[in-house]
PDB file of C-alpha atoms and ligand atoms in Angstrom:
ATOM      1  CA  MET A1248      20.514  46.960 -22.239  1.00 46.00           C
ATOM      2  CA  GLU A1249      16.622  47.255 -22.792  1.00 55.00           C
ATOM      3  CA  ARG A1250      14.233  44.774 -21.576  1.00 63.00           C
ATOM      4  CA  LEU A1251      14.225  41.589 -23.728  1.00 69.00           C
ATOM      5  CA  SER A1252      10.930  41.111 -25.521  1.00 71.00           C
ATOM      6  CA  ALA A1253       9.834  37.609 -26.442  1.00 70.00           C
ATOM      7  CA  THR A1254      10.971  38.174 -30.121  1.00 69.00           C
ATOM      8  CA  ASP A1255      14.523  39.193 -28.944  1.00 82.00           C
ATOM      9  CA  LEU A1256      14.649  36.013 -26.877  1.00 84.00           C
ATOM     10  CA  ALA A1257      13.918  33.985 -29.867  1.00 84.00           C
ATOM     11  CA  ALA A1258      16.536  35.573 -31.834  1.00 89.00           C
ATOM     12  CA  LEU A1259      19.234  34.363 -29.592  1.00 93.00           C
ATOM     13  CA  PRO A1260      21.297  31.344 -30.347  1.00 94.00           C
ATOM     14  CA  MET A1261      21.545  28.099 -28.209  1.00 97.00           C
ATOM     15  CA  ARG A1262      24.334  29.018 -25.650  1.00 97.00           C
ATOM     16  CA  VAL A1263      25.829  28.269 -22.247  1.00 98.00           C
ATOM     17  CA  ALA A1264      25.045  30.239 -19.066  1.00 98.00           C
ATOM     18  CA  VAL A1265      26.669  30.509 -15.761  1.00 98.00           C
ATOM     19  CA  GLY A1266      24.358  30.131 -12.804  1.00 97.00           C
ATOM     20  CA  GLN A1267      22.944  28.388  -9.684  1.00 98.00           C
ATOM     21  CA  MET A1268      24.431  31.077  -7.325  1.00 97.00           C
ATOM     22  CA  SER A1269      22.319  33.064  -5.123  1.00 97.00           C
ATOM     23  CA  GLU A1270      24.500  36.274  -5.182  1.00 96.00           C
ATOM     24  CA  LEU A1271      26.138  38.373  -7.990  1.00 96.00           C
ATOM     25  CA  THR A1272      29.402  39.003  -6.370  1.00 97.00           C
ATOM     26  CA  ASP A1273      32.317  40.631  -8.274  1.00 97.00           C
ATOM     27  CA  GLU A1274      34.076  37.096  -8.255  1.00 97.00           C
ATOM     28  CA  GLN A1275      30.902  35.467  -9.825  1.00 97.00           C
ATOM     29  CA  LEU A1276      30.629  38.063 -12.486  1.00 98.00           C
ATOM     30  CA  ALA A1277      34.269  37.851 -13.311  1.00 98.00           C
ATOM     31  CA  PHE A1278      34.057  33.923 -13.321  1.00 98.00           C
ATOM     32  CA  ALA A1279      31.247  34.184 -15.932  1.00 98.00           C
ATOM     33  CA  VAL A1280      33.083  36.517 -18.222  1.00 98.00           C
ATOM     34  CA  GLN A1281      36.225  34.371 -17.892  1.00 98.00           C
ATOM     35  CA  VAL A1282      34.506  31.246 -18.931  1.00 98.00           C
ATOM     36  CA  GLY A1283      33.138  33.071 -22.015  1.00 96.00           C
ATOM     37  CA  VAL A1284      29.355  33.253 -21.356  1.00 97.00           C
ATOM     38  CA  SER A1285      26.998  36.066 -21.867  1.00 95.00           C
ATOM     39  CA  ASP A1286      24.004  34.869 -19.699  1.00 97.00           C
ATOM     40  CA  ILE A1287      23.683  34.637 -16.058  1.00 97.00           C
ATOM     41  CA  GLN A1288      20.987  32.661 -14.022  1.00 98.00           C
ATOM     42  CA  LEU A1289      20.448  32.947 -10.370  1.00 98.00           C
ATOM     43  CA  ASN A1290      19.045  30.442  -8.060  1.00 98.00           C
ATOM     44  CA  THR A1291      16.867  31.731  -5.143  1.00 98.00           C
ATOM     45  CA  PRO A1292      18.690  35.024  -5.320  1.00 98.00           C
ATOM     46  CA  ASN A1293      19.375  36.442  -1.870  1.00 97.00           C
ATOM     47  CA  LEU A1294      17.116  39.424  -2.053  1.00 98.00           C
ATOM     48  CA  PRO A1295      15.413  41.286   0.691  1.00 97.00           C
ATOM     49  CA  GLY A1296      11.697  40.330   1.486  1.00 97.00           C
ATOM     50  CA  ASP A1297      10.113  37.664   3.594  1.00 97.00           C
ATOM     51  CA  ALA A1298       7.151  37.277   1.277  1.00 98.00           C
ATOM     52  CA  ARG A1299       8.019  38.924  -2.032  1.00 98.00           C
ATOM     53  CA  TRP A1300      10.641  40.660  -4.160  1.00 98.00           C
ATOM     54  CA  GLU A1301      10.582  44.296  -4.839  1.00 98.00           C
ATOM     55  CA  PHE A1302      11.094  45.897  -8.296  1.00 98.00           C
ATOM     56  CA  GLU A1303      14.065  48.118  -7.179  1.00 98.00           C
ATOM     57  CA  ASP A1304      15.956  45.122  -5.906  1.00 98.00           C
ATOM     58  CA  LEU A1305      15.301  43.169  -9.010  1.00 98.00           C
ATOM     59  CA  LYS A1306      16.187  46.065 -11.335  1.00 98.00           C
ATOM     60  CA  ALA A1307      19.449  46.506  -9.378  1.00 98.00           C
ATOM     61  CA  LEU A1308      20.442  42.996  -9.782  1.00 97.00           C
ATOM     62  CA  ARG A1309      19.793  42.970 -13.554  1.00 97.00           C
ATOM     63  CA  GLN A1310      21.882  46.294 -13.781  1.00 97.00           C
ATOM     64  CA  ARG A1311      24.644  44.587 -11.862  1.00 97.00           C
ATOM     65  CA  ALA A1312      24.774  41.795 -14.277  1.00 97.00           C
ATOM     66  CA  GLU A1313      24.716  44.439 -17.100  1.00 97.00           C
ATOM     67  CA  SER A1314      27.476  46.433 -15.591  1.00 96.00           C
ATOM     68  CA  ALA A1315      29.757  43.276 -16.200  1.00 96.00           C
ATOM     69  CA  GLY A1316      28.441  43.009 -19.860  1.00 96.00           C
ATOM     70  CA  LEU A1317      26.227  40.034 -18.895  1.00 97.00           C
ATOM     71  CA  ARG A1318      22.495  39.330 -19.379  1.00 96.00           C
ATOM     72  CA  LEU A1319      20.367  38.359 -16.383  1.00 97.00           C
ATOM     73  CA  ILE A1320      18.086  36.066 -18.141  1.00 95.00           C
ATOM     74  CA  THR A1321      16.634  33.937 -15.522  1.00 98.00           C
ATOM     75  CA  LEU A1322      15.834  33.634 -11.943  1.00 98.00           C
ATOM     76  CA  GLU A1323      15.309  30.069 -10.845  1.00 98.00           C
ATOM     77  CA  ASN A1324      13.054  29.583  -7.800  1.00 98.00           C
ATOM     78  CA  VAL A1325      11.719  32.112  -5.204  1.00 98.00           C
ATOM     79  CA  PRO A1326      12.035  30.855  -1.719  1.00 98.00           C
ATOM     80  CA  ILE A1327       9.785  27.980  -0.713  1.00 98.00           C
ATOM     81  CA  ARG A1328       8.300  30.138   2.016  1.00 98.00           C
ATOM     82  CA  PHE A1329       6.776  32.449  -0.848  1.00 98.00           C
ATOM     83  CA  TYR A1330       4.482  29.692  -1.836  1.00 98.00           C
ATOM     84  CA  ASP A1331       4.548  26.864   0.489  1.00 98.00           C
ATOM     85  CA  LYS A1332       1.095  27.271   1.557  1.00 98.00           C
ATOM     86  CA  ILE A1333      -0.081  27.506  -2.066  1.00 98.00           C
ATOM     87  CA  MET A1334       1.842  24.094  -2.702  1.00 98.00           C
ATOM     88  CA  THR A1335       0.302  22.427   0.313  1.00 98.00           C
ATOM     89  CA  GLY A1336      -3.219  23.939  -0.154  1.00 98.00           C
ATOM     90  CA  GLN A1337      -3.084  25.554   3.375  1.00 97.00           C
ATOM     91  CA  GLU A1338      -5.052  28.489   4.732  1.00 97.00           C
ATOM     92  CA  GLY A1339      -3.238  31.632   3.919  1.00 97.00           C
ATOM     93  CA  ARG A1340      -2.492  30.589   0.218  1.00 98.00           C
ATOM     94  CA  GLU A1341      -4.520  33.663  -1.092  1.00 98.00           C
ATOM     95  CA  ILE A1342      -2.171  36.084   0.711  1.00 98.00           C
ATOM     96  CA  GLN A1343       0.780  34.255  -0.788  1.00 98.00           C
ATOM     97  CA  LEU A1344      -0.871  34.319  -4.145  1.00 98.00           C
ATOM     98  CA  GLU A1345      -1.273  38.118  -4.007  1.00 98.00           C
ATOM     99  CA  ASP A1346       2.495  38.353  -3.062  1.00 98.00           C
ATOM    100  CA  MET A1347       3.551  36.079  -5.871  1.00 98.00           C
ATOM    101  CA  ILE A1348       1.524  38.248  -8.286  1.00 98.00           C
ATOM    102  CA  ALA A1349       3.426  41.093  -7.141  1.00 98.00           C
ATOM    103  CA  THR A1350       6.733  39.283  -7.318  1.00 98.00           C
ATOM    104  CA  VAL A1351       6.060  38.176 -11.004  1.00 98.00           C
ATOM    105  CA  ARG A1352       5.012  41.667 -12.044  1.00 98.00           C
ATOM    106  CA  ASN A1353       8.190  43.034 -10.515  1.00 98.00           C
ATOM    107  CA  ILE A1354      10.355  40.533 -12.277  1.00 98.00           C
ATOM    108  CA  GLY A1355       8.752  41.544 -15.655  1.00 97.00           C
ATOM    109  CA  ARG A1356       8.985  45.119 -15.033  1.00 97.00           C
ATOM    110  CA  ALA A1357      12.688  44.647 -14.144  1.00 97.00           C
ATOM    111  CA  GLY A1358      13.243  42.925 -17.474  1.00 96.00           C
ATOM    112  CA  ILE A1359      14.030  39.485 -16.463  1.00 97.00           C
ATOM    113  CA  PRO A1360      12.261  37.220 -18.901  1.00 96.00           C
ATOM    114  CA  ILE A1361      12.097  33.688 -17.281  1.00 97.00           C
ATOM    115  CA  LEU A1362      11.297  32.375 -13.901  1.00 98.00           C
ATOM    116  CA  GLY A1363      12.200  28.958 -13.015  1.00 98.00           C
ATOM    117  CA  TYR A1364       9.838  27.051 -10.573  1.00 98.00           C
ATOM    118  CA  HIS A1365       9.242  23.693  -8.885  1.00 98.00           C
ATOM    119  CA  PHE A1366       6.420  22.319  -7.001  1.00 98.00           C
ATOM    120  CA  MET A1367       8.133  20.492  -4.294  1.00 98.00           C
ATOM    121  CA  PRO A1368       7.015  21.727  -0.672  1.00 98.00           C
ATOM    122  CA  ASN A1369       9.747  19.620   0.929  1.00 98.00           C
ATOM    123  CA  GLY A1370      12.522  20.464  -1.666  1.00 97.00           C
ATOM    124  CA  VAL A1371      15.329  18.360  -3.051  1.00 98.00           C
ATOM    125  CA  TRP A1372      16.501  15.227  -1.228  1.00 98.00           C
ATOM    126  CA  ARG A1373      19.808  13.433  -1.320  1.00 98.00           C
ATOM    127  CA  THR A1374      21.099  10.665   1.070  1.00 98.00           C
ATOM    128  CA  SER A1375      24.670  11.723   0.795  1.00 98.00           C
ATOM    129  CA  PHE A1376      26.702  14.731  -0.353  1.00 98.00           C
ATOM    130  CA  GLU A1377      30.003  12.868   0.151  1.00 98.00           C
ATOM    131  CA  THR A1378      29.693  10.472  -2.636  1.00 98.00           C
ATOM    132  CA  ARG A1379      33.245   9.842  -4.128  1.00 98.00           C
ATOM    133  CA  VAL A1380      33.235   9.649  -7.947  1.00 98.00           C
ATOM    134  CA  ARG A1381      35.920   9.634 -10.553  1.00 98.00           C
ATOM    135  CA  GLY A1382      39.288  10.307  -9.089  1.00 98.00           C
ATOM    136  CA  GLY A1383      37.806  10.960  -5.614  1.00 98.00           C
ATOM    137  CA  ALA A1384      35.869  14.057  -6.744  1.00 98.00           C
ATOM    138  CA  VAL A1385      32.997  14.690  -4.404  1.00 98.00           C
ATOM    139  CA  SER A1386      29.397  14.219  -5.637  1.00 98.00           C
ATOM    140  CA  ASN A1387      26.007  13.195  -4.102  1.00 98.00           C
ATOM    141  CA  GLU A1388      23.706  10.179  -4.259  1.00 98.00           C
ATOM    142  CA  PHE A1389      20.018   9.289  -3.409  1.00 98.00           C
ATOM    143  CA  ARG A1390      18.863   5.869  -2.170  1.00 98.00           C
ATOM    144  CA  TYR A1391      15.089   5.768  -1.717  1.00 98.00           C
ATOM    145  CA  GLU A1392      15.548   2.675   0.546  1.00 98.00           C
ATOM    146  CA  LYS A1393      17.186   4.973   3.094  1.00 98.00           C
ATOM    147  CA  VAL A1394      14.194   7.482   3.230  1.00 98.00           C
ATOM    148  CA  LYS A1395      11.246   5.315   2.406  1.00 96.00           C
ATOM    149  CA  ASP A1396      10.130   5.518   6.020  1.00 96.00           C
ATOM    150  CA  ALA A1397      11.177   9.114   6.650  1.00 97.00           C
ATOM    151  CA  PRO A1398       8.866  11.158   8.944  1.00 98.00           C
ATOM    152  CA  LEU A1399       6.136  13.231   7.536  1.00 98.00           C
ATOM    153  CA  THR A1400       7.434  16.559   6.529  1.00 98.00           C
ATOM    154  CA  HIS A1401       4.151  18.465   6.844  1.00 97.00           C
ATOM    155  CA  GLY A1402       2.528  16.520   9.657  1.00 97.00           C
ATOM    156  CA  ARG A1403       0.199  14.807   7.231  1.00 97.00           C
ATOM    157  CA  GLU A1404       0.093  13.022   3.892  1.00 98.00           C
ATOM    158  CA  ILE A1405      -0.816  14.884   0.664  1.00 98.00           C
ATOM    159  CA  SER A1406      -1.959  12.785  -2.180  1.00 98.00           C
ATOM    160  CA  ALA A1407      -1.174  13.403  -5.839  1.00 98.00           C
ATOM    161  CA  GLU A1408      -4.917  14.200  -6.508  1.00 98.00           C
ATOM    162  CA  GLN A1409      -4.689  16.952  -3.796  1.00 98.00           C
ATOM    163  CA  MET A1410      -1.304  18.101  -5.061  1.00 98.00           C
ATOM    164  CA  TRP A1411      -2.841  18.443  -8.605  1.00 98.00           C
ATOM    165  CA  SER A1412      -5.676  20.465  -7.209  1.00 98.00           C
ATOM    166  CA  ASN A1413      -3.137  22.828  -5.558  1.00 98.00           C
ATOM    167  CA  TYR A1414      -0.997  23.003  -8.663  1.00 99.00           C
ATOM    168  CA  ASP A1415      -4.062  23.694 -10.915  1.00 98.00           C
ATOM    169  CA  TRP A1416      -5.392  26.453  -8.543  1.00 98.00           C
ATOM    170  CA  TYR A1417      -1.934  28.129  -8.520  1.00 98.00           C
ATOM    171  CA  LEU A1418      -1.318  27.977 -12.333  1.00 98.00           C
ATOM    172  CA  GLU A1419      -4.848  29.045 -13.242  1.00 98.00           C
ATOM    173  CA  ARG A1420      -4.122  32.444 -11.320  1.00 98.00           C
ATOM    174  CA  ILE A1421      -0.383  32.991 -11.703  1.00 98.00           C
ATOM    175  CA  LEU A1422       0.057  32.156 -15.653  1.00 98.00           C
ATOM    176  CA  PRO A1423      -2.109  34.834 -16.757  1.00 98.00           C
ATOM    177  CA  VAL A1424      -0.204  37.450 -14.736  1.00 98.00           C
ATOM    178  CA  CYS A1425       3.073  35.931 -16.396  1.00 98.00           C
ATOM    179  CA  GLU A1426       1.620  36.610 -19.764  1.00 97.00           C
ATOM    180  CA  GLU A1427       0.654  40.068 -18.939  1.00 97.00           C
ATOM    181  CA  ALA A1428       4.165  40.716 -17.348  1.00 97.00           C
ATOM    182  CA  GLY A1429       6.174  38.925 -20.012  1.00 96.00           C
ATOM    183  CA  VAL A1430       7.654  36.466 -17.752  1.00 97.00           C
ATOM    184  CA  HIS A1431       7.988  32.662 -18.732  1.00 97.00           C
ATOM    185  CA  LEU A1432       7.484  30.158 -16.272  1.00 98.00           C
ATOM    186  CA  ALA A1433       9.990  27.077 -16.553  1.00 98.00           C
ATOM    187  CA  LEU A1434       9.039  24.003 -14.624  1.00 98.00           C
ATOM    188  CA  HIS A1435      11.804  21.897 -12.976  1.00 98.00           C
ATOM    189  CA  PRO A1436      11.144  18.190 -12.304  1.00 98.00           C
ATOM    190  CA  ASP A1437      10.729  17.042  -8.773  1.00 98.00           C
ATOM    191  CA  ASP A1438      14.273  16.099  -7.674  1.00 98.00           C
ATOM    192  CA  PRO A1439      14.515  13.199  -7.044  1.00 98.00           C
ATOM    193  CA  PRO A1440      11.613  12.216  -9.298  1.00 98.00           C
ATOM    194  CA  VAL A1441       9.979   9.567  -6.964  1.00 98.00           C
ATOM    195  CA  PRO A1442       6.234   9.318  -6.507  1.00 98.00           C
ATOM    196  CA  THR A1443       6.254  10.577  -2.705  1.00 98.00           C
ATOM    197  CA  LEU A1444       8.686  11.634  -0.132  1.00 98.00           C
ATOM    198  CA  GLY A1445       8.075  12.558   3.461  1.00 98.00           C
ATOM    199  CA  GLY A1446       4.315  11.888   2.757  1.00 98.00           C
ATOM    200  CA  ILE A1447       3.987  14.640  -0.005  1.00 98.00           C
ATOM    201  CA  ALA A1448       3.047  13.253  -3.466  1.00 98.00           C
ATOM    202  CA  ARG A1449       5.529  14.431  -6.278  1.00 98.00           C
ATOM    203  CA  LEU A1450       3.758  15.348  -9.370  1.00 98.00           C
ATOM    204  CA  PHE A1451       6.708  15.955 -11.725  1.00 98.00           C
ATOM    205  CA  CYS A1452       8.279  12.479 -11.583  1.00 98.00           C
ATOM    206  CA  ASN A1453       7.146  11.119 -14.910  1.00 97.00           C
ATOM    207  CA  PHE A1454       6.303  12.209 -18.461  1.00 98.00           C
ATOM    208  CA  ASP A1455       2.609  12.238 -17.977  1.00 98.00           C
ATOM    209  CA  GLY A1456       3.008  14.707 -15.207  1.00 98.00           C
ATOM    210  CA  PHE A1457       4.707  17.274 -17.505  1.00 98.00           C
ATOM    211  CA  LYS A1458       2.438  16.670 -20.462  1.00 98.00           C
ATOM    212  CA  ARG A1459      -0.648  17.180 -18.148  1.00 98.00           C
ATOM    213  CA  ALA A1460       0.913  20.376 -16.551  1.00 98.00           C
ATOM    214  CA  LEU A1461       1.628  21.966 -19.987  1.00 98.00           C
ATOM    215  CA  GLU A1462      -1.566  20.777 -21.731  1.00 98.00           C
ATOM    216  CA  THR A1463      -3.699  21.992 -18.792  1.00 98.00           C
ATOM    217  CA  HIS A1464      -1.848  25.278 -18.411  1.00 98.00           C
ATOM    218  CA  ASN A1465      -1.239  25.906 -22.170  1.00 98.00           C
ATOM    219  CA  SER A1466       0.662  28.957 -23.016  1.00 97.00           C
ATOM    220  CA  PRO A1467       3.776  30.033 -24.913  1.00 94.00           C
ATOM    221  CA  MET A1468       4.874  31.639 -21.546  1.00 96.00           C
ATOM    222  CA  HIS A1469       4.844  28.062 -19.848  1.00 98.00           C
ATOM    223  CA  GLY A1470       7.510  25.640 -20.501  1.00 98.00           C
ATOM    224  CA  LEU A1471      10.277  23.407 -18.956  1.00 98.00           C
ATOM    225  CA  ASP A1472      13.514  23.843 -17.278  1.00 98.00           C
ATOM    226  CA  PHE A1473      14.763  20.549 -18.844  1.00 98.00           C
ATOM    227  CA  CYS A1474      16.815  19.157 -16.237  1.00 98.00           C
ATOM    228  CA  ASN A1475      18.765  16.331 -18.049  1.00 98.00           C
ATOM    229  CA  GLY A1476      19.792  14.692 -14.755  1.00 98.00           C
ATOM    230  CA  CYS A1477      16.189  14.377 -13.500  1.00 98.00           C
ATOM    231  CA  TRP A1478      14.988  13.201 -16.994  1.00 98.00           C
ATOM    232  CA  SER A1479      17.850  10.599 -17.174  1.00 98.00           C
ATOM    233  CA  GLU A1480      16.802   9.405 -13.755  1.00 98.00           C
ATOM    234  CA  MET A1481      13.175   9.214 -14.869  1.00 97.00           C
ATOM    235  CA  LEU A1482      13.645   7.739 -18.474  1.00 96.00           C
ATOM    236  CA  GLY A1483      17.196   6.629 -18.618  1.00 93.00           C
ATOM    237  CA  GLY A1484      19.832   7.547 -21.030  1.00 90.00           C
ATOM    238  CA  GLU A1485      17.949   7.106 -24.229  1.00 92.00           C
ATOM    239  CA  GLY A1486      14.721   8.348 -22.944  1.00 95.00           C
ATOM    240  CA  VAL A1487      15.900  11.887 -22.426  1.00 97.00           C
ATOM    241  CA  LEU A1488      16.236  12.060 -26.378  1.00 98.00           C
ATOM    242  CA  ASP A1489      12.585  11.227 -26.673  1.00 97.00           C
ATOM    243  CA  ALA A1490      11.537  13.875 -24.017  1.00 98.00           C
ATOM    244  CA  ILE A1491      13.474  16.503 -25.829  1.00 98.00           C
ATOM    245  CA  GLU A1492      11.860  15.556 -29.054  1.00 98.00           C
ATOM    246  CA  TYR A1493       8.461  15.769 -27.646  1.00 98.00           C
ATOM    247  CA  PHE A1494       8.720  18.934 -25.658  1.00 98.00           C
ATOM    248  CA  GLY A1495      11.393  20.691 -27.588  1.00 98.00           C
ATOM    249  CA  SER A1496       9.615  20.400 -30.980  1.00 97.00           C
ATOM    250  CA  ARG A1497       6.584  21.944 -29.374  1.00 97.00           C
ATOM    251  CA  GLY A1498       8.827  24.955 -28.266  1.00 96.00           C
ATOM    252  CA  ARG A1499       8.316  24.081 -24.716  1.00 98.00           C
ATOM    253  CA  ILE A1500      11.981  23.788 -23.421  1.00 98.00           C
ATOM    254  CA  LEU A1501      12.770  27.197 -22.065  1.00 98.00           C
ATOM    255  CA  TYR A1502      16.225  26.291 -20.836  1.00 98.00           C
ATOM    256  CA  VAL A1503      18.359  23.200 -19.993  1.00 98.00           C
ATOM    257  CA  HIS A1504      20.253  21.846 -16.770  1.00 98.00           C
ATOM    258  CA  LEU A1505      22.808  19.516 -18.445  1.00 98.00           C
ATOM    259  CA  ARG A1506      24.329  17.189 -15.956  1.00 98.00           C
ATOM    260  CA  ASP A1507      24.007  13.424 -15.732  1.00 97.00           C
ATOM    261  CA  VAL A1508      23.697  10.312 -13.432  1.00 98.00           C
ATOM    262  CA  HIS A1509      24.289   6.685 -12.966  1.00 98.00           C
ATOM    263  CA  GLY A1510      21.181   4.896 -11.954  1.00 98.00           C
ATOM    264  CA  CYS A1511      17.352   5.610 -11.836  1.00 98.00           C
ATOM    265  CA  ALA A1512      15.014   7.824  -9.909  1.00 98.00           C
ATOM    266  CA  ASP A1513      15.030   5.797  -6.727  1.00 98.00           C
ATOM    267  CA  ASP A1514      18.615   4.955  -6.624  1.00 98.00           C
ATOM    268  CA  PHE A1515      21.390   7.216  -8.401  1.00 98.00           C
ATOM    269  CA  GLU A1516      24.522   9.022  -8.008  1.00 98.00           C
ATOM    270  CA  GLU A1517      25.416  12.156  -9.934  1.00 98.00           C
ATOM    271  CA  CYS A1518      28.585  11.935 -12.148  1.00 98.00           C
ATOM    272  CA  PHE A1519      30.663  14.084 -14.389  1.00 98.00           C
ATOM    273  CA  ILE A1520      28.967  15.326 -17.540  1.00 98.00           C
ATOM    274  CA  ASP A1521      31.246  13.085 -19.729  1.00 97.00           C
ATOM    275  CA  GLU A1522      30.555   9.754 -18.171  1.00 97.00           C
ATOM    276  CA  GLY A1523      26.865   9.592 -17.495  1.00 97.00           C
ATOM    277  CA  GLN A1524      24.348   7.202 -18.813  1.00 97.00           C
ATOM    278  CA  SER A1525      22.919   9.628 -21.396  1.00 96.00           C
ATOM    279  CA  ASP A1526      24.949  10.663 -24.555  1.00 96.00           C
ATOM    280  CA  VAL A1527      25.262  14.457 -23.905  1.00 97.00           C
ATOM    281  CA  LYS A1528      26.428  14.986 -27.411  1.00 97.00           C
ATOM    282  CA  ALA A1529      23.342  13.425 -28.783  1.00 97.00           C
ATOM    283  CA  VAL A1530      21.429  15.423 -26.303  1.00 98.00           C
ATOM    284  CA  VAL A1531      22.966  18.810 -27.759  1.00 98.00           C
ATOM    285  CA  ARG A1532      22.389  17.482 -31.289  1.00 98.00           C
ATOM    286  CA  LYS A1533      18.674  16.710 -30.525  1.00 98.00           C
ATOM    287  CA  LEU A1534      18.140  20.184 -28.970  1.00 98.00           C
ATOM    288  CA  ARG A1535      19.439  21.648 -32.213  1.00 97.00           C
ATOM    289  CA  GLU A1536      17.264  19.421 -34.271  1.00 97.00           C
ATOM    290  CA  VAL A1537      14.131  20.524 -32.372  1.00 98.00           C
ATOM    291  CA  GLY A1538      15.115  24.167 -32.788  1.00 96.00           C
ATOM    292  CA  PHE A1539      16.031  24.817 -29.129  1.00 97.00           C
ATOM    293  CA  ASN A1540      17.622  28.302 -28.784  1.00 95.00           C
ATOM    294  CA  GLY A1541      17.781  28.916 -25.144  1.00 97.00           C
ATOM    295  CA  PHE A1542      20.694  28.610 -22.648  1.00 98.00           C
ATOM    296  CA  ILE A1543      22.194  25.459 -21.170  1.00 98.00           C
ATOM    297  CA  LEU A1544      23.528  25.477 -17.542  1.00 96.00           C
ATOM    298  CA  ASP A1545      25.702  22.895 -15.926  1.00 97.00           C
ATOM    299  CA  ASP A1546      23.403  22.552 -12.797  1.00 96.00           C
ATOM    300  CA  HIS A1547      25.211  20.411 -10.386  1.00 96.00           C
ATOM    301  CA  VAL A1548      28.842  19.173 -10.756  1.00 98.00           C
ATOM    302  CA  PRO A1549      31.378  16.968  -8.717  1.00 98.00           C
ATOM    303  CA  ARG A1550      33.678  19.118  -6.682  1.00 98.00           C
ATOM    304  CA  LEU A1551      37.339  18.804  -7.757  1.00 98.00           C
ATOM    305  CA  VAL A1552      40.522  18.995  -5.895  1.00 98.00           C
ATOM    306  CA  ASN A1553      40.580  22.287  -3.735  1.00 98.00           C
ATOM    307  CA  ASP A1554      37.278  23.324  -5.204  1.00 98.00           C
ATOM    308  CA  THR A1555      35.200  26.097  -3.680  1.00 97.00           C
ATOM    309  CA  PRO A1556      31.738  25.569  -2.191  1.00 95.00           C
ATOM    310  CA  TYR A1557      30.198  26.718  -5.333  1.00 97.00           C
ATOM    311  CA  GLY A1558      32.473  24.332  -7.300  1.00 97.00           C
ATOM    312  CA  HIS A1559      34.159  26.797  -9.590  1.00 98.00           C
ATOM    313  CA  ARG A1560      36.594  24.004 -10.895  1.00 98.00           C
ATOM    314  CA  GLY A1561      34.005  21.498 -11.457  1.00 98.00           C
ATOM    315  CA  ARG A1562      31.802  24.117 -13.086  1.00 98.00           C
ATOM    316  CA  ALA A1563      34.591  25.483 -15.332  1.00 98.00           C
ATOM    317  CA  TYR A1564      35.036  21.852 -16.418  1.00 98.00           C
ATOM    318  CA  ALA A1565      31.437  21.454 -17.278  1.00 98.00           C
ATOM    319  CA  ILE A1566      30.860  24.697 -18.831  1.00 98.00           C
ATOM    320  CA  GLY A1567      34.010  24.217 -21.031  1.00 98.00           C
ATOM    321  CA  TYR A1568      32.716  20.801 -21.945  1.00 98.00           C
ATOM    322  CA  ILE A1569      29.311  22.102 -22.959  1.00 98.00           C
ATOM    323  CA  ARG A1570      30.792  25.036 -24.936  1.00 97.00           C
ATOM    324  CA  GLY A1571      32.962  22.392 -26.825  1.00 97.00           C
ATOM    325  CA  LEU A1572      29.790  20.263 -27.548  1.00 97.00           C
ATOM    326  CA  LEU A1573      27.946  23.294 -28.907  1.00 97.00           C
ATOM    327  CA  ASP A1574      31.000  24.207 -31.105  1.00 96.00           C
ATOM    328  CA  ALA A1575      31.339  20.577 -32.337  1.00 95.00           C
ATOM    329  CA  THR A1576      27.630  20.144 -33.267  1.00 93.00           C
ATOM    330  CA  GLY A1577      27.132  23.779 -34.643  1.00 86.00           C
TER     331      GLY A1577
HETATM  332 MN1   MN B2858      18.289  20.442 -12.288  1.00 82.27          MN
END
């Protein structure tokens, strides 16, 4: 398969992908083929390199997907250590920027068209990974109350103003490289989307943050990894439709994490895709209505009886459900 151009991407239909694993094992490739998808996403792929990814490794990864008849369409997240100084505005960020520029160029040259990213120096937080949901399936939860006095993760507080300054510094420099390299940047919400955790302000915890990011760094190569779970936490079940309307009709939704929760940003638990507070059928209909033609991924799922650490059973359930939604609304 040749490198996908922007035009080729636009010609693909809305579809389901398998992803969120860090390695392309034979088993993972077989699973993707078995559940009937043609696109693969990897999250923080386990590649050599302490500071950057190399062309040959990226190319080999894409070819490995293609050997199973699959398209490696997205890498979500480089390791935080690749750009932690950039995010926190520390000394040494220039060196990290040079390495990130090299990584983006290598991703483009390897023919991988989308790079998902986030701007959370202290990552994703949950207060339990043993939350029991329907029938005893194992999920997770976040209760802000339990972490509101958590110690500083970086030894100091970083304000929203400073985080915006760090973000703008980075995007001003990396986005032109993405444009040149043919790599789309897809922004994931802060997870959980609360204003601050461990002393670090979280920029992407409300509608205005995303609007500001995409307006300030305005390019067809810059859009969203629309995480329905996080948006549902931010705006509630109805609000996700407004967000899809706004960003989707502007062509800024690059791909979708379709999961859901019960609750809101500072107090929620993740649940099965069919029982959340948003109407996922309406979500898919809205995505069609705004002309979204990227891929949809299950993201996180509750683990079922005898499930694997990756959650093959829970994922197969969600992926089949999403495929059914696409068929039913097509
Ligand atoms: Mn997500």
